């Protein structure tokens, strides 16, 4: 069993900007979201908190860690995907500039053939590094909480469920194994994960 939590809101999230590897802090809304998530993660038996070193995830993890009386360790394999020259642009800006940016884009960077900048991180590489981090920290009797980002959240769902789930900010979920099958359960009924079949938002960040 293990738990996953996407970081709380940042100003760039509110502006619908691609953050990627850009280190943007939580805003006040994001800090309150982390405090709410901590209440749902209490008494779940979590024994370790592992976070992306990017400040928005690390700060979220520390808010939860104080509530659970656990230290936070970081693992760079949980960082968000690097979006290259798209970082800092809004979803609308990316869509609006796609035609003029064609010279900078590579359709082979994604599993589904979506176009991304030549200097973006390959999506299969993101999935592999996130998978390795989860497997390393979830071994033995440890019950970890992974505090990460939108694309790593989707990567974990793809690896363990074979499906794509998107995460609102500070959405806490539990993964549990039943025989050879993994299940994911949202812990906050007011902030559940979004299944790909029902997610109608922008997919510029990568469908996996």
Coordinates of C-alpha atoms in Angstrom, one line a residue:
X1 CA 0.0 0.0 0.0
X2 CA 1.1 3.5 -0.7
X3 CA -0.4 7.0 -1.0
X4 CA 0.0 9.8 -3.6
X5 CA -0.7 13.5 -3.3
X6 CA -0.3 16.2 -5.9
X7 CA 1.0 19.5 -4.6
X8 CA -1.3 22.4 -3.7
X9 CA -2.1 25.3 -5.9
X10 CA 0.5 27.8 -7.1
X11 CA -0.1 31.1 -8.8
X12 CA 0.9 29.5 -12.1
X13 CA -1.7 26.8 -11.6
X14 CA -4.3 29.4 -11.1
X15 CA -3.1 31.1 -14.3
X16 CA -3.1 27.7 -16.2
X17 CA 0.6 28.0 -16.9
X18 CA 2.9 25.0 -17.6
X19 CA 5.3 24.8 -14.7
X20 CA 7.3 21.7 -15.4
X21 CA 10.7 22.0 -13.8
X22 CA 10.3 25.7 -13.1
X23 CA 10.3 26.1 -9.3
X24 CA 7.1 27.9 -8.3
X25 CA 6.0 28.1 -4.6
X26 CA 2.6 27.4 -3.2
X27 CA 0.2 30.3 -2.9
X28 CA -2.1 30.7 0.2
X29 CA -4.8 28.6 -1.4
X30 CA -2.3 25.8 -2.0
X31 CA -1.1 25.9 1.6
X32 CA -4.7 25.6 2.8
X33 CA -5.3 22.7 0.4
X34 CA -2.3 20.9 1.8
X35 CA -3.7 21.3 5.3
X36 CA -7.0 19.8 4.2
X37 CA -5.2 16.9 2.5
X38 CA -3.3 16.3 5.7
X39 CA -6.5 15.7 7.6
X40 CA -7.5 13.0 5.2
X41 CA -4.0 11.4 5.3
X42 CA -3.9 11.2 9.1
X43 CA -4.4 7.8 10.7
X44 CA -3.7 6.0 7.4
X45 CA -0.6 4.3 8.8
X46 CA 1.8 6.3 6.6
X47 CA 5.4 5.7 7.8
X48 CA 7.4 7.7 5.2
X49 CA 6.9 10.9 3.2
X50 CA 8.8 11.2 -0.1
X51 CA 8.6 14.4 -2.1
X52 CA 9.7 15.9 -5.3
X53 CA 12.4 18.5 -4.4
X54 CA 10.6 21.3 -6.3
X55 CA 9.3 23.8 -3.7
X56 CA 5.6 23.4 -4.4
X57 CA 5.8 19.7 -3.7
X58 CA 8.3 20.0 -0.9
X59 CA 6.2 22.6 0.9
X60 CA 3.1 20.6 0.5
X61 CA 4.9 17.6 1.9
X62 CA 6.2 19.5 4.9
X63 CA 2.7 20.8 5.8
X64 CA 1.5 17.2 5.7
X65 CA 4.6 16.0 7.5
X66 CA 4.0 18.4 10.4
X67 CA 0.5 17.1 10.8
X68 CA 1.6 13.4 10.7
X69 CA 4.8 14.0 12.7
X70 CA 7.0 12.6 10.0
X71 CA 10.1 14.1 8.3
X72 CA 10.2 14.6 4.5
X73 CA 12.8 13.1 2.3
X74 CA 13.2 14.1 -1.3
X75 CA 13.7 12.1 -4.5
X76 CA 14.5 13.9 -7.7
X77 CA 12.7 11.1 -9.7
X78 CA 9.4 12.5 -8.6
X79 CA 9.9 15.9 -10.2
X80 CA 7.5 17.2 -12.8
X81 CA 8.2 16.7 -16.5
X82 CA 10.4 19.3 -18.1
X83 CA 8.4 21.0 -20.8
X84 CA 11.2 22.8 -22.5
X85 CA 10.4 26.1 -24.2
X86 CA 6.7 25.6 -23.3
X87 CA 7.4 26.3 -19.6
X88 CA 5.8 29.5 -18.4
X89 CA 3.3 29.6 -21.2
X90 CA -0.4 29.3 -20.5
X91 CA -2.4 26.5 -22.1
X92 CA -4.1 29.0 -24.4
X93 CA -0.8 30.5 -25.4
X94 CA 0.6 27.0 -26.3
X95 CA -2.5 26.2 -28.4
X96 CA -2.5 29.7 -30.0
X97 CA 1.2 29.5 -31.0
X98 CA 1.4 25.9 -32.1
X99 CA 1.4 26.7 -35.8
X100 CA 4.3 29.1 -35.5
X101 CA 6.1 26.8 -33.1
X102 CA 6.0 23.8 -35.4
X103 CA 9.7 24.2 -36.2
X104 CA 10.5 23.6 -32.5
X105 CA 8.2 20.7 -31.9
X106 CA 8.7 16.9 -32.0
X107 CA 5.8 14.5 -32.3
X108 CA 7.8 11.6 -31.1
X109 CA 8.2 12.8 -27.5
X110 CA 4.9 11.4 -26.4
X111 CA 3.4 8.0 -26.4
X112 CA 0.3 9.2 -28.2
X113 CA 2.1 11.3 -30.8
X114 CA 1.3 14.7 -29.3
X115 CA 3.7 17.4 -30.2
X116 CA 6.1 18.8 -27.7
X117 CA 9.3 21.0 -27.9
X118 CA 12.5 19.2 -29.0
X119 CA 14.0 20.1 -25.6
X120 CA 11.1 18.6 -23.5
X121 CA 11.7 15.5 -21.5
X122 CA 10.4 12.3 -23.2
X123 CA 7.2 11.0 -21.6
X124 CA 8.3 7.4 -21.4
X125 CA 11.4 8.5 -19.5
X126 CA 9.2 10.3 -17.0
X127 CA 7.0 7.2 -16.5
X128 CA 10.1 5.0 -15.9
X129 CA 11.8 7.3 -13.4
X130 CA 8.6 7.7 -11.4
X131 CA 7.9 4.0 -11.4
X132 CA 11.4 3.3 -10.1
X133 CA 11.0 5.8 -7.3
X134 CA 7.7 4.3 -6.2
X135 CA 9.1 0.7 -6.3
X136 CA 12.2 1.7 -4.3
X137 CA 10.3 3.5 -1.5
X138 CA 7.3 1.2 -1.3
X139 CA 9.3 -2.0 -0.6
X140 CA 9.1 -4.0 2.6
X141 CA 6.9 -2.8 5.4
X142 CA 7.2 0.9 4.5
X143 CA 3.9 2.7 3.8
X144 CA 5.0 5.8 1.9
X145 CA 3.2 8.9 0.8
X146 CA 4.6 10.3 -2.5
X147 CA 4.1 14.1 -2.9
X148 CA 4.6 15.0 -6.5
X149 CA 3.1 16.7 -9.6
X150 CA 0.4 16.2 -12.3
X151 CA 2.3 14.2 -14.8
X152 CA 4.0 11.9 -12.2
X153 CA 0.5 11.4 -10.7
X154 CA -0.7 10.3 -14.1
X155 CA 2.4 8.1 -14.6
X156 CA 1.7 6.2 -11.4
X157 CA -1.9 5.6 -12.5
X158 CA -0.7 4.3 -15.8
X159 CA 1.8 1.9 -14.2
X160 CA -0.4 0.5 -11.5
X161 CA -3.9 0.8 -13.0
X162 CA -3.3 0.8 -16.7
X163 CA -5.5 3.9 -17.0
X164 CA -5.0 7.7 -17.0
X165 CA -6.2 9.7 -14.0
X166 CA -5.6 13.4 -13.6
X167 CA -5.3 15.0 -10.2
X168 CA -6.6 18.3 -9.0
X169 CA -4.3 20.2 -6.7
X170 CA -3.8 18.4 -3.3
X171 CA -5.9 15.4 -4.2
X172 CA -4.9 12.5 -1.8
X173 CA -5.3 8.9 -3.0
X174 CA -4.5 5.5 -1.6
X175 CA -3.2 2.6 -3.7
X176 CA -3.8 -0.9 -2.4
X177 CA -3.1 -4.3 -3.8
X178 CA -5.6 -7.1 -4.0
X179 CA -4.0 -10.2 -5.3
X180 CA -2.4 -9.2 -8.6
X181 CA -4.7 -6.1 -9.0
X182 CA -4.1 -2.6 -7.7
X183 CA -6.9 -0.2 -6.8
X184 CA -6.8 3.6 -6.2
X185 CA -9.2 5.2 -3.8
X186 CA -9.7 9.0 -3.4
X187 CA -9.6 10.0 0.2
X188 CA -11.3 13.4 -0.1
X189 CA -14.8 13.1 -1.5
X190 CA -14.8 16.8 -2.4
X191 CA -11.5 16.6 -4.3
X192 CA -11.4 13.2 -6.2
X193 CA -9.1 12.2 -9.0
X194 CA -10.4 12.5 -12.5
X195 CA -10.6 9.5 -14.8
X196 CA -9.4 10.2 -18.3
X197 CA -12.7 9.2 -19.8
X198 CA -14.4 12.0 -18.0
X199 CA -11.7 14.6 -17.9
X200 CA -12.6 17.3 -20.3
X201 CA -9.9 19.9 -19.5
X202 CA -6.9 20.8 -21.6
X203 CA -4.6 17.9 -22.5
X204 CA -1.6 20.0 -23.5
X205 CA 0.4 18.6 -20.5
X206 CA 0.4 15.2 -22.1
X207 CA -2.1 12.4 -22.3
X208 CA -0.6 9.1 -20.9

